[in-house]
Coordinates of C-alpha atoms in Angstrom, one line a residue:
Chain A
M1 CA -75.1 -12.0 -4.7
S2 CA -72.0 -12.4 -6.9
Q3 CA -71.2 -10.3 -9.9
H4 CA -72.3 -11.7 -13.2
D5 CA -72.9 -10.7 -16.8
E6 CA -76.2 -12.4 -17.1
S7 CA -79.1 -12.2 -14.7
V8 CA -80.1 -15.3 -12.8
R9 CA -82.9 -17.5 -14.0
C10 CA -85.5 -18.2 -11.3
V11 CA -87.8 -21.1 -12.1
V12 CA -91.0 -20.7 -10.1
L13 CA -93.2 -23.7 -9.4
G14 CA -96.5 -22.4 -8.1
Q15 CA -100.1 -21.8 -8.8
P16 CA -101.1 -18.4 -9.9
D17 CA -102.2 -17.1 -6.6
R18 CA -101.3 -14.6 -3.8
D19 CA -98.8 -17.0 -2.3
R20 CA -96.8 -17.1 -5.6
A21 CA -96.8 -13.3 -5.9
D22 CA -95.6 -12.9 -2.4
A23 CA -92.9 -15.5 -2.8
I24 CA -91.7 -13.9 -6.0
D25 CA -91.6 -10.5 -4.3
E26 CA -89.5 -12.0 -1.5
V27 CA -87.0 -13.6 -3.9
Q28 CA -86.7 -10.5 -5.9
Q29 CA -85.8 -8.5 -2.9
R30 CA -82.9 -10.8 -2.4
T31 CA -81.7 -11.2 -5.9
T32 CA -82.3 -9.8 -9.4
C33 CA -83.6 -12.6 -11.5
E34 CA -85.6 -13.5 -14.6
L35 CA -88.7 -15.5 -13.9
T36 CA -89.9 -18.7 -15.5
L37 CA -93.4 -19.6 -14.2
T38 CA -94.8 -23.1 -14.3
E39 CA -97.4 -25.2 -12.6
D40 CA -95.8 -28.6 -13.5
P41 CA -92.9 -30.0 -11.4
V42 CA -91.5 -31.9 -14.4
V43 CA -91.5 -28.7 -16.5
A44 CA -90.0 -26.8 -13.6
F45 CA -87.2 -29.3 -13.4
A46 CA -86.8 -29.2 -17.2
N47 CA -86.5 -25.4 -17.0
V48 CA -83.8 -25.7 -14.3
C49 CA -82.0 -28.2 -16.6
M50 CA -82.2 -25.8 -19.5
A51 CA -80.9 -23.0 -17.5
L52 CA -78.0 -25.2 -16.4
Q53 CA -77.4 -26.2 -19.9
A54 CA -77.3 -22.6 -21.0
Q55 CA -75.0 -21.7 -18.2
A56 CA -72.6 -24.6 -19.1
A57 CA -72.7 -23.6 -22.7
R58 CA -71.9 -20.0 -21.9
A59 CA -69.0 -21.1 -19.7
T60 CA -67.7 -23.6 -22.1
W61 CA -67.8 -21.2 -25.0
G62 CA -66.4 -18.4 -23.0
L63 CA -69.2 -16.0 -23.7
A64 CA -70.2 -14.8 -20.3
K65 CA -70.2 -15.7 -16.7
A66 CA -73.5 -16.5 -15.0
D67 CA -74.7 -17.7 -11.6
P68 CA -76.6 -20.9 -11.5
P69 CA -80.3 -20.7 -11.7
L70 CA -82.5 -21.1 -8.7
L71 CA -85.7 -22.9 -8.1
L72 CA -88.6 -21.5 -6.1
V73 CA -91.3 -23.9 -5.0
V74 CA -94.4 -22.3 -3.7
Q75 CA -96.4 -24.4 -1.2
P76 CA -94.4 -27.6 -1.5
D77 CA -97.1 -29.7 0.0
H78 CA -99.4 -28.9 -2.9
W79 CA -97.2 -30.9 -5.4
S80 CA -97.5 -34.6 -5.4
D81 CA -94.2 -34.9 -7.2
Y82 CA -92.4 -32.6 -4.9
D83 CA -90.2 -35.4 -3.4
K84 CA -89.2 -36.6 -6.9
L85 CA -88.4 -33.1 -7.8
L86 CA -86.3 -32.6 -4.8
N87 CA -84.5 -35.9 -5.4
A88 CA -83.8 -35.0 -8.9
M89 CA -82.5 -31.6 -7.9
G90 CA -80.1 -33.2 -5.4
M91 CA -78.9 -35.7 -7.9
Y92 CA -78.6 -33.7 -11.1
A93 CA -78.5 -30.1 -10.0
P94 CA -76.9 -30.1 -6.6
H95 CA -75.5 -26.6 -7.0
V96 CA -78.9 -25.0 -7.7
P97 CA -80.4 -23.2 -4.7
V98 CA -83.9 -24.3 -3.9
H99 CA -86.2 -21.8 -2.1
L100 CA -89.4 -23.0 -0.5
W101 CA -92.3 -20.7 0.2
Q102 CA -94.6 -22.0 2.9
E103 CA -96.7 -20.4 5.6
G104 CA -95.7 -17.0 4.4
R105 CA -92.0 -17.6 4.8
L106 CA -89.1 -18.1 2.4
D107 CA -86.6 -20.8 3.3
L108 CA -83.5 -21.9 1.5
L109 CA -82.8 -25.6 1.4
P110 CA -79.3 -26.6 2.1
V111 CA -77.2 -27.0 -1.0
K112 CA -75.1 -30.1 -1.5
V113 CA -72.0 -29.2 -3.4
D114 CA -69.7 -31.9 -4.8
E115 CA -66.3 -30.3 -5.2
S116 CA -65.2 -33.1 -7.5
E117 CA -67.4 -31.8 -10.2
P118 CA -65.4 -30.9 -13.3
H119 CA -64.9 -27.2 -14.1
T120 CA -65.9 -26.1 -17.5
S121 CA -64.0 -22.8 -17.7
P122 CA -61.1 -22.6 -20.2
P123 CA -57.6 -23.4 -18.9
S124 CA -55.2 -20.7 -18.0
M125 CA -52.4 -19.6 -20.3
T126 CA -49.3 -21.7 -20.0
I127 CA -46.1 -21.9 -21.8
S128 CA -44.1 -25.0 -21.9
R129 CA -40.5 -25.4 -22.9
A130 CA -39.2 -28.6 -24.4
D131 CA -35.9 -28.3 -22.6
T132 CA -37.5 -28.3 -19.2
P133 CA -37.8 -31.7 -17.5
I134 CA -40.8 -33.5 -18.9
E135 CA -42.8 -36.2 -17.1
P136 CA -43.5 -38.6 -19.9
P137 CA -47.1 -39.6 -19.8
E138 CA -47.9 -43.2 -19.2
I139 CA -48.7 -45.0 -22.4
T140 CA -52.0 -46.8 -22.3
A141 CA -52.9 -50.1 -23.9
E142 CA -55.1 -48.3 -26.4
E143 CA -52.2 -46.1 -27.4
I144 CA -50.0 -49.0 -27.9
E145 CA -52.7 -50.6 -30.0
M146 CA -53.0 -47.4 -32.0
L147 CA -49.2 -47.2 -32.5
L148 CA -49.1 -50.8 -33.7
T149 CA -52.0 -50.5 -36.1
T150 CA -51.1 -51.2 -39.7
E151 CA -53.9 -49.0 -41.0
T152 CA -52.8 -46.3 -43.5
P153 CA -53.2 -43.0 -41.8
E154 CA -55.4 -40.6 -43.6
P155 CA -55.2 -37.5 -44.8
Chain B
M1 CA -99.7 -37.8 -42.0
S2 CA -96.1 -38.7 -41.3
L3 CA -94.7 -39.6 -37.9
Q4 CA -91.3 -38.7 -39.0
R5 CA -89.4 -35.7 -37.9
P6 CA -86.3 -34.4 -39.8
R7 CA -83.3 -35.1 -37.7
V8 CA -79.8 -33.9 -37.8
G9 CA -77.4 -36.8 -38.3
R10 CA -75.5 -37.7 -35.2
T11 CA -73.2 -40.4 -34.0
R12 CA -74.4 -43.6 -32.4
G13 CA -75.3 -43.2 -28.8
S14 CA -77.6 -44.5 -26.1
V15 CA -81.2 -45.2 -25.7
L16 CA -82.9 -43.7 -22.6
L17 CA -85.7 -45.9 -21.5
V18 CA -88.1 -44.2 -19.1
G19 CA -90.8 -45.7 -17.0
P20 CA -91.7 -47.6 -13.8
P21 CA -89.6 -50.8 -13.6
Q22 CA -92.5 -53.1 -14.0
Q23 CA -93.7 -51.3 -17.1
R24 CA -90.3 -51.2 -18.5
D25 CA -89.8 -54.9 -18.0
R26 CA -93.1 -55.7 -19.6
L27 CA -92.8 -53.4 -22.6
V28 CA -89.1 -53.3 -23.3
P29 CA -87.5 -56.5 -21.9
T30 CA -83.8 -56.0 -22.5
S31 CA -80.4 -56.0 -20.9
R32 CA -78.6 -54.2 -23.7
P33 CA -75.7 -52.1 -22.3
D34 CA -76.6 -49.1 -24.5
V35 CA -80.1 -48.9 -23.0
I36 CA -80.1 -46.7 -19.9
A37 CA -83.2 -47.3 -17.8
V38 CA -84.6 -44.7 -15.5
D39 CA -87.8 -44.6 -13.5
T40 CA -89.0 -41.0 -13.9
L41 CA -89.2 -38.1 -16.2
F42 CA -87.1 -36.2 -13.8
D43 CA -84.3 -38.8 -14.1
A44 CA -84.6 -38.7 -17.9
L45 CA -84.3 -34.9 -18.0
G46 CA -81.4 -35.1 -15.6
Q47 CA -79.6 -37.7 -17.6
L48 CA -80.1 -35.7 -20.7
T49 CA -78.7 -32.6 -19.1
S50 CA -75.9 -33.7 -16.9
G51 CA -74.2 -36.0 -19.3
R52 CA -74.0 -38.8 -16.8
V53 CA -74.7 -41.0 -19.7
H54 CA -71.3 -41.4 -21.4
T55 CA -72.5 -41.6 -24.9
P56 CA -75.0 -39.1 -26.3
V57 CA -78.7 -40.1 -26.0
H58 CA -80.2 -40.3 -29.4
T59 CA -83.5 -41.9 -28.6
I60 CA -85.9 -41.7 -25.6
L61 CA -88.3 -44.5 -25.2
L62 CA -91.2 -43.4 -22.9
A63 CA -93.0 -46.3 -21.3
P64 CA -95.4 -44.7 -18.7
N65 CA -98.1 -46.3 -16.8
H66 CA -100.4 -43.5 -17.9
P67 CA -99.5 -41.9 -21.3
E68 CA -101.8 -39.0 -20.5
E69 CA -99.1 -37.7 -18.1
L70 CA -96.9 -37.1 -21.0
T71 CA -98.2 -33.6 -21.7
Q72 CA -97.2 -31.5 -24.7
Q73 CA -95.2 -29.3 -22.4
R74 CA -93.2 -32.2 -21.0
I75 CA -92.4 -33.7 -24.4
A76 CA -91.5 -30.2 -25.6
A77 CA -89.1 -29.9 -22.7
F78 CA -87.1 -32.9 -23.9
R79 CA -86.8 -31.4 -27.3
R80 CA -85.7 -28.1 -26.0
L81 CA -83.0 -29.8 -24.0
D82 CA -81.9 -31.8 -27.0
P83 CA -83.3 -30.7 -30.3
V84 CA -82.2 -33.8 -32.2
V85 CA -83.3 -36.4 -29.7
R86 CA -86.0 -38.8 -30.9
V87 CA -88.9 -39.3 -28.5
L88 CA -90.8 -42.5 -29.0
L89 CA -93.8 -43.7 -27.0
V90 CA -94.0 -47.3 -26.1
A91 CA -97.4 -48.6 -25.2
E92 CA -99.3 -51.9 -25.1
P93 CA -101.5 -52.4 -28.2
T94 CA -104.8 -51.9 -26.3
V95 CA -103.5 -48.7 -24.9
A96 CA -102.1 -47.6 -28.2
D97 CA -105.5 -48.1 -29.9
E98 CA -107.1 -45.6 -27.5
L99 CA -104.6 -42.9 -28.0
G100 CA -105.9 -39.9 -29.9
Q101 CA -104.3 -38.1 -32.8
Q102 CA -103.4 -35.1 -30.7
M103 CA -101.6 -37.4 -28.2
L104 CA -99.7 -39.2 -30.9
D105 CA -98.6 -36.0 -32.6
R106 CA -96.5 -35.2 -29.5
F107 CA -94.0 -38.0 -30.3
D108 CA -91.7 -38.9 -33.1
G109 CA -93.3 -42.3 -33.2
L110 CA -95.3 -45.0 -31.4
I111 CA -94.1 -48.5 -30.8
T112 CA -96.5 -51.1 -29.5
G113 CA -94.8 -53.3 -26.9
P114 CA -93.4 -55.6 -25.9
L115 CA -90.5 -54.7 -28.2
T116 CA -88.7 -57.4 -29.9
E117 CA -84.9 -57.4 -29.8
Q118 CA -84.9 -56.4 -33.5
Q119 CA -87.2 -53.4 -32.9
L120 CA -85.0 -52.3 -30.0
S121 CA -81.9 -52.7 -32.1
E122 CA -83.4 -50.5 -34.8
A123 CA -84.3 -48.0 -32.2
A124 CA -80.8 -48.2 -30.8
D125 CA -78.8 -48.4 -34.0
G126 CA -80.9 -46.8 -36.6
A127 CA -81.4 -43.3 -35.2
D128 CA -79.0 -41.7 -37.6
E129 CA -81.2 -42.3 -40.5
R130 CA -84.6 -40.9 -40.8
S131 CA -85.6 -43.7 -43.2
N132 CA -85.1 -46.2 -40.4
V133 CA -87.9 -44.7 -38.3
P134 CA -90.9 -46.1 -40.0
E135 CA -89.7 -49.7 -39.8
I136 CA -90.3 -49.8 -36.1
L137 CA -93.5 -47.9 -36.0
V138 CA -97.0 -49.2 -35.6
T139 CA -99.6 -46.6 -36.5
P140 CA -103.0 -47.9 -35.4
N141 CA -105.0 -44.8 -35.8
L142 CA -103.0 -43.1 -38.5
E143 CA -102.9 -43.0 -42.2
P144 CA -100.4 -45.3 -43.8
P145 CA -96.8 -44.2 -43.5
D146 CA -95.1 -42.6 -46.5
P147 CA -94.1 -45.1 -49.2
P148 CA -90.5 -46.1 -49.4
P149 CA -88.3 -44.1 -51.8
V150 CA -88.2 -45.4 -55.3
N151 CA -84.9 -43.9 -56.4
P152 CA -82.5 -45.5 -56.7
P153 CA -84.3 -48.7 -57.8
V154 CA -83.2 -51.9 -56.4
A155 CA -82.4 -55.1 -58.1
P156 CA -84.6 -58.2 -57.5
T157 CA -81.7 -60.2 -56.2
A158 CA -79.2 -59.0 -53.6
P159 CA -75.6 -59.7 -54.2
P160 CA -73.9 -62.4 -52.1
S161 CA -72.1 -61.0 -49.1
E162 CA -68.7 -62.5 -50.1
A163 CA -68.8 -60.3 -53.2
K164 CA -67.4 -57.4 -51.2
A165 CA -63.7 -56.8 -51.8
P166 CA -62.1 -55.6 -48.7
W167 CA -59.0 -54.3 -50.5
I168 CA -60.9 -51.6 -52.3
A169 CA -59.8 -48.2 -50.9
E170 CA -62.3 -46.1 -48.9
E171 CA -62.2 -42.8 -50.8
A172 CA -63.7 -41.9 -54.2
V173 CA -63.6 -38.9 -56.4
S174 CA -65.7 -37.8 -59.4
P175 CA -64.5 -39.0 -62.8
P176 CA -65.2 -37.0 -65.9
P177 CA -68.3 -38.6 -67.4
E178 CA -66.8 -39.0 -70.8
V179 CA -64.2 -41.5 -69.6
I180 CA -66.7 -44.0 -68.3
P181 CA -66.3 -47.2 -70.3
T182 CA -69.4 -48.5 -72.0
P183 CA -68.6 -52.1 -72.7
E184 CA -70.9 -54.2 -74.8
P185 CA -73.0 -55.9 -72.1
D186 CA -73.8 -52.5 -70.8
Q187 CA -76.1 -51.8 -73.8
H188 CA -78.7 -54.2 -72.6
A189 CA -78.0 -53.3 -69.0
T190 CA -79.4 -49.9 -69.6
A191 CA -82.1 -50.9 -71.8
Q192 CA -83.8 -53.4 -69.6
E193 CA -84.4 -52.2 -66.0
Q194 CA -83.9 -49.0 -64.1
L195 CA -80.5 -50.1 -62.8
G196 CA -77.7 -48.9 -65.0
D197 CA -74.7 -46.8 -65.6
I198 CA -76.1 -43.9 -63.8
D199 CA -76.4 -45.9 -60.6
L200 CA -72.8 -47.0 -60.8
V201 CA -71.6 -43.4 -61.5
D202 CA -73.6 -42.3 -58.5
Q203 CA -71.8 -44.9 -56.4
I204 CA -68.5 -43.4 -57.4
L205 CA -69.5 -39.8 -57.3
N206 CA -71.3 -40.0 -54.0
D207 CA -68.5 -41.9 -52.3
Q208 CA -70.9 -44.6 -51.3
G209 CA -68.2 -47.2 -51.3
D210 CA -70.3 -50.0 -52.6
L211 CA -69.6 -50.0 -56.3
L212 CA -68.8 -53.7 -56.5
S213 CA -71.9 -55.0 -54.9
F214 CA -74.0 -52.6 -56.9
A215 CA -72.4 -53.7 -60.1
L216 CA -73.0 -57.3 -59.2
R217 CA -76.6 -56.5 -58.6
L218 CA -76.8 -55.0 -62.0
I219 CA -75.2 -58.1 -63.6
T220 CA -77.6 -60.3 -61.8
Q221 CA -80.5 -58.2 -62.9
Q222 CA -79.4 -58.2 -66.5
T223 CA -78.4 -61.9 -66.8
Q224 CA -80.7 -63.6 -64.3
W225 CA -77.7 -65.7 -63.2
Q226 CA -77.8 -67.5 -59.9
N227 CA -75.3 -66.7 -57.2
C228 CA -73.3 -64.2 -59.2
C229 CA -70.4 -63.1 -57.1
V230 CA -66.7 -62.3 -56.9
R231 CA -64.4 -64.9 -55.4
A232 CA -60.9 -64.4 -54.2
V233 CA -60.0 -68.0 -55.2
R234 CA -61.8 -70.8 -57.0
G235 CA -61.8 -73.0 -54.0
D236 CA -64.4 -75.8 -54.3
F237 CA -66.4 -73.9 -56.9
E238 CA -66.9 -76.0 -60.0
G239 CA -68.9 -73.6 -62.1
P240 CA -67.7 -71.1 -64.7
I241 CA -65.4 -68.3 -63.6
A242 CA -63.7 -65.4 -65.3
P243 CA -60.8 -63.4 -63.9
I244 CA -61.2 -59.8 -63.1
E245 CA -57.9 -58.0 -63.8
I246 CA -57.1 -54.4 -62.9
D247 CA -53.8 -53.0 -64.1
G248 CA -52.6 -56.5 -64.9
K249 CA -53.2 -57.6 -61.4
R250 CA -55.8 -60.3 -60.4
F251 CA -58.6 -58.6 -58.5
G252 CA -60.8 -61.7 -58.1
L253 CA -62.9 -64.2 -60.0
L254 CA -66.4 -63.5 -61.3
S255 CA -68.5 -66.5 -61.0
A256 CA -72.1 -67.5 -61.4
D257 CA -73.8 -71.0 -61.2
D258 CA -75.4 -71.0 -64.6
A259 CA -73.4 -68.5 -66.6
D260 CA -72.1 -69.0 -70.1
T261 CA -68.2 -68.7 -70.0
A262 CA -67.9 -66.3 -72.8
E263 CA -70.6 -64.0 -71.5
L264 CA -69.1 -64.2 -68.0
Q265 CA -65.7 -63.1 -69.4
S266 CA -67.4 -60.2 -71.1
W267 CA -69.0 -59.1 -67.8
A268 CA -65.7 -59.6 -66.0
G269 CA -64.1 -57.2 -68.4
W270 CA -66.9 -54.8 -67.9
L271 CA -66.7 -55.0 -64.1
A272 CA -62.9 -54.6 -64.2
R273 CA -63.2 -51.3 -66.1
W274 CA -65.7 -50.0 -63.6
L275 CA -63.5 -51.0 -60.7
Q276 CA -60.5 -49.5 -62.4
L277 CA -62.4 -46.3 -62.8
D278 CA -63.3 -46.3 -59.2
L279 CA -59.8 -47.0 -58.1
S280 CA -58.4 -44.2 -60.4
H281 CA -60.7 -41.8 -58.9
R282 CA -59.9 -42.7 -55.4
Q283 CA -56.2 -42.2 -56.2
L284 CA -57.0 -38.8 -57.7
S285 CA -58.9 -37.9 -54.7
S286 CA -56.1 -38.9 -52.4
M287 CA -53.6 -36.9 -54.6
A288 CA -55.8 -33.9 -54.5
M289 CA -55.7 -33.8 -50.7
E290 CA -52.3 -35.1 -49.9
D291 CA -48.9 -33.5 -49.8
D292 CA -46.7 -35.2 -52.3
L293 CA -43.5 -35.2 -50.3
T294 CA -44.6 -36.1 -46.8
G295 CA -48.0 -37.8 -47.3
A296 CA -49.6 -35.3 -44.8
G297 CA -52.8 -33.6 -45.7
N298 CA -52.2 -30.6 -47.9
R299 CA -53.7 -27.1 -47.5
R300 CA -56.9 -28.1 -49.3
F301 CA -57.3 -31.0 -47.0
F302 CA -56.6 -28.8 -44.0
Y303 CA -59.5 -26.5 -44.8
R304 CA -61.9 -29.3 -45.5
A305 CA -60.9 -31.1 -42.3
M306 CA -61.2 -28.0 -40.3
Q307 CA -64.7 -27.2 -41.6
E308 CA -65.8 -30.8 -40.8
T309 CA -64.2 -30.6 -37.4
M310 CA -65.9 -27.3 -36.6
N311 CA -69.2 -28.6 -37.7
S312 CA -68.9 -31.7 -35.6
S313 CA -67.7 -29.6 -32.7
N314 CA -70.7 -27.3 -32.9
E315 CA -73.1 -30.2 -33.1
L316 CA -71.7 -32.1 -30.2
R317 CA -70.5 -29.0 -28.2
R318 CA -67.1 -30.4 -28.0
P319 CA -64.1 -28.1 -28.2
F320 CA -61.0 -29.0 -30.2
A321 CA -57.5 -27.7 -30.6
L322 CA -55.3 -26.7 -33.4
M323 CA -51.5 -26.8 -33.3
L324 CA -49.4 -24.8 -35.8
F325 CA -45.7 -25.2 -35.7
D326 CA -42.6 -25.0 -37.9
I327 CA -39.2 -26.4 -37.6
D328 CA -36.6 -24.2 -36.0
N329 CA -33.8 -23.1 -38.3
F330 CA -35.1 -25.2 -41.1
K331 CA -33.6 -22.9 -43.7
I332 CA -30.2 -23.4 -42.2
Y333 CA -30.6 -27.2 -42.4
N334 CA -31.8 -26.9 -46.0
D335 CA -29.0 -24.6 -47.0
A336 CA -26.2 -26.4 -45.2
F337 CA -27.2 -30.0 -45.9
G338 CA -29.1 -29.8 -49.1
H339 CA -32.7 -30.2 -50.1
E340 CA -32.6 -34.0 -49.6
A341 CA -31.8 -33.5 -46.0
G342 CA -34.5 -31.0 -45.7
D343 CA -37.0 -33.3 -47.3
E344 CA -35.9 -36.1 -44.9
I345 CA -36.6 -33.8 -41.9
L346 CA -40.0 -33.0 -43.2
C347 CA -41.0 -36.6 -43.9
E348 CA -39.7 -37.8 -40.6
T349 CA -41.5 -35.0 -38.8
V350 CA -44.8 -36.1 -40.3
R351 CA -44.0 -39.8 -39.6
L352 CA -43.2 -38.9 -36.0
L353 CA -46.4 -36.8 -35.6
R354 CA -48.6 -39.6 -37.0
A355 CA -47.1 -42.0 -34.5
I356 CA -48.0 -39.7 -31.7
V357 CA -51.3 -38.2 -32.5
R358 CA -54.6 -40.0 -32.0
R359 CA -56.4 -41.9 -34.7
G360 CA -59.0 -39.1 -35.4
D361 CA -56.4 -36.2 -35.4
H362 CA -55.2 -34.7 -38.7
V363 CA -51.7 -33.9 -39.7
C364 CA -51.3 -31.3 -42.4
R365 CA -48.5 -29.5 -44.1
I366 CA -49.7 -26.1 -45.1
G367 CA -46.4 -24.4 -46.0
G368 CA -42.7 -25.2 -46.6
D369 CA -41.9 -26.3 -43.1
E370 CA -45.1 -25.2 -41.6
F371 CA -47.4 -27.9 -40.2
V372 CA -50.8 -28.0 -38.5
V373 CA -52.3 -30.7 -36.3
I374 CA -56.0 -30.7 -35.9
F375 CA -56.7 -32.5 -32.6
A376 CA -60.1 -33.6 -33.7
D377 CA -60.3 -37.1 -32.2
P378 CA -63.5 -37.0 -30.1
E379 CA -62.9 -40.2 -28.2
G380 CA -59.2 -40.8 -28.3
P381 CA -57.4 -43.1 -25.9
R382 CA -56.9 -40.1 -23.6
K383 CA -59.5 -37.9 -22.1
S384 CA -62.2 -36.4 -24.3
G385 CA -64.4 -33.4 -23.9
P386 CA -63.3 -30.1 -22.5
A387 CA -60.6 -31.9 -20.5
N388 CA -58.9 -33.1 -23.7
L389 CA -56.7 -30.0 -23.6
E390 CA -54.6 -32.0 -21.2
S391 CA -54.1 -34.7 -23.7
V392 CA -53.3 -32.2 -26.4
E393 CA -50.7 -30.7 -24.2
Q394 CA -49.2 -34.1 -23.5
I395 CA -49.1 -35.0 -27.2
A396 CA -47.5 -31.7 -28.0
R397 CA -44.9 -32.2 -25.3
R398 CA -44.2 -35.7 -26.3
F399 CA -43.8 -34.6 -29.9
Q400 CA -41.3 -31.8 -28.8
D401 CA -39.5 -34.3 -26.7
Q402 CA -39.2 -36.9 -29.4
I403 CA -38.3 -34.6 -32.2
C404 CA -35.3 -33.5 -30.2
Q405 CA -34.1 -37.0 -30.1
M406 CA -34.5 -37.8 -33.7
H407 CA -31.5 -38.7 -35.9
F408 CA -31.3 -37.8 -39.5
P409 CA -28.7 -39.8 -41.5
K410 CA -28.6 -37.2 -44.2
L411 CA -27.5 -34.5 -41.7
G412 CA -24.3 -36.4 -40.9
Q413 CA -22.2 -35.6 -37.9
D414 CA -22.1 -31.9 -38.5
A415 CA -25.7 -31.2 -37.7
P416 CA -26.0 -28.2 -35.4
G417 CA -27.5 -29.9 -32.4
N418 CA -30.9 -31.4 -32.1
L419 CA -33.9 -30.5 -34.2
S420 CA -36.6 -28.5 -32.5
V421 CA -39.9 -27.0 -33.3
S422 CA -41.8 -23.8 -32.3
G423 CA -45.5 -23.7 -32.3
G424 CA -48.8 -22.4 -30.9
I425 CA -52.1 -24.0 -30.0
A426 CA -55.4 -22.4 -30.5
L427 CA -58.6 -23.7 -29.0
Y428 CA -62.0 -23.8 -30.7
P429 CA -64.3 -22.1 -29.9
W430 CA -62.5 -20.0 -27.3
D431 CA -60.0 -18.5 -29.7
G432 CA -62.3 -18.0 -32.7
N433 CA -65.2 -19.3 -34.6
D434 CA -63.6 -19.5 -38.1
I435 CA -60.6 -21.1 -39.6
E436 CA -58.6 -18.0 -40.3
T437 CA -59.1 -16.6 -36.8
L438 CA -58.0 -19.9 -35.2
L439 CA -55.0 -20.0 -37.5
H440 CA -54.1 -16.5 -36.7
H441 CA -54.1 -17.2 -32.9
A442 CA -52.1 -20.3 -33.4
D443 CA -49.7 -18.4 -35.5
Q444 CA -49.4 -15.6 -33.0
R445 CA -48.6 -18.1 -30.3
A446 CA -46.1 -19.7 -32.5
L447 CA -44.5 -16.3 -32.9
V448 CA -44.4 -16.0 -29.1
S449 CA -42.6 -19.3 -29.0
K450 CA -40.1 -18.1 -31.6
R451 CA -39.5 -14.8 -29.8
S452 CA -39.1 -16.6 -26.5
G453 CA -36.1 -18.6 -27.7
K454 CA -37.7 -21.3 -29.9
N455 CA -38.1 -24.9 -29.0
M456 CA -41.4 -24.1 -27.4
I457 CA -45.1 -24.6 -27.9
T458 CA -47.4 -22.0 -26.5
L459 CA -51.0 -22.8 -25.7
G460 CA -53.9 -21.4 -23.8
P461 CA -57.0 -19.2 -24.1
P462 CA -56.9 -15.8 -25.8
Q463 CA -55.3 -13.0 -23.9
P464 CA -57.7 -10.2 -23.3
N465 CA -57.6 -7.4 -25.9
N466 CA -54.2 -8.1 -27.2
E467 CA -54.4 -11.0 -29.6
T468 CA -57.4 -10.5 -31.7
S469 CA -56.9 -9.8 -35.3

């Protein structure tokens, strides 16, 4: 597991039974995480979204690094909305690892990562000199319109 | 009970319509581009989180087959993801009648479908104002909604739309109350109905920008004239008119179908004085915030604009940048070529900056030759969001490039080379959460630029442990 300043959020979708306890034990042997337990797939996904939102906010505001959350689904067959949940995870949270606990075994679903996703970390320090060659940026139609506007600029 | 929930004001955005396609088509038939339709709650949560909707979602319309699947926990999840989003339930009237109070309490409102275009427009357009919410609500099992506000009172007749004068400036400033003119007609204006001087003063003080139409309502209320309005020209109108003159210039013509000419003139004079007052205060406001020489925002304006930009940034989680710079060797120019030349440089610098920055950015002069640009434009022609640093850098570079090429007639042929600037850029929130800290970082980076040979703008995130104040 990578180094981080905040512990990983693990959202657990499972009924309060022996299977869930075993699944959590297994996950916690692999990674240190804070648990969020729920018995509703929609709420589970919402919790994943919230963890992602918090992660993005931390990164954007430069507060701390954090690994993405993870989702643990105990006995996937039990949940009628499991397919919808999985589709949503693939579409909106493709970086989030999904662990499945079934028949006493923990499996990790393959993660689809889109490398074109924008990065949210702040840019690195740069210094630009005016006397170095500058590539003039292309002026867009909107900019031309802005420059030609007759509106009095505020203060 | 009230179905309304206090909301933080936010900019216009999208409506997220959630439900199975057939249910959506039945209850919310629309093809509006600002309504994003999704099938499931999962999609709605994903859209709300991932920002795949380009404009912020301000309202969620839930149109489920089975409302009971919208549990308290699920609705609460939406609110935790976006605390200011409005969650409305859309249901058929028969279904709505059967919903219990506990169920209804989960939502910000209930709309019985199918929605009309107007209801949808109000949902889409009116989310900024809490007062708009009850207009689109049907409350079958609830107590009546709160009564509408009674203050300020409204006149029985609305003013005609053409009464609005587009040449009135946008800003307003508070006048001292003792200078408010109290023309003769005003005596019965205050005596008769609730509408009166105080309402006009409020219009000016609160920068509501609608003094003229409010004043026309007052006139209509007091005189009972028909079609009282302000016209730009007489045109085909054959009834009585009276000119409204401000500072000796024709503002417009006050007219009413059944007015007495003498009385109309009296009201035109009364109206002119209110408009004059409004205009004077707008000018005062502008002077209070503007640098006399260059027309840029002054230091007072800078602090106000920064605070507003930071508030907006916090609300929308959108970073912004601050560029501080001064003109290299300005003192030498000033000493060698005189203050007139120095003034020309300052004015041209502001003019150039304003031509380069985006519409929502602010240019301020906070010292002798010290300027600040607040890159506050959220949706400029270039990229927005965290990536807008790229555009800020481009603007800064373009500014540097162009100021080097500027020619100043007052400098003559002996000018020592091209003009240049040295500056620094600080980023909110990475470099600080208050104005002084941000200014400090920008200033430190401007110093780096100076020490590195001038003609340079330095930007970037804070350097660990060596730049904090």
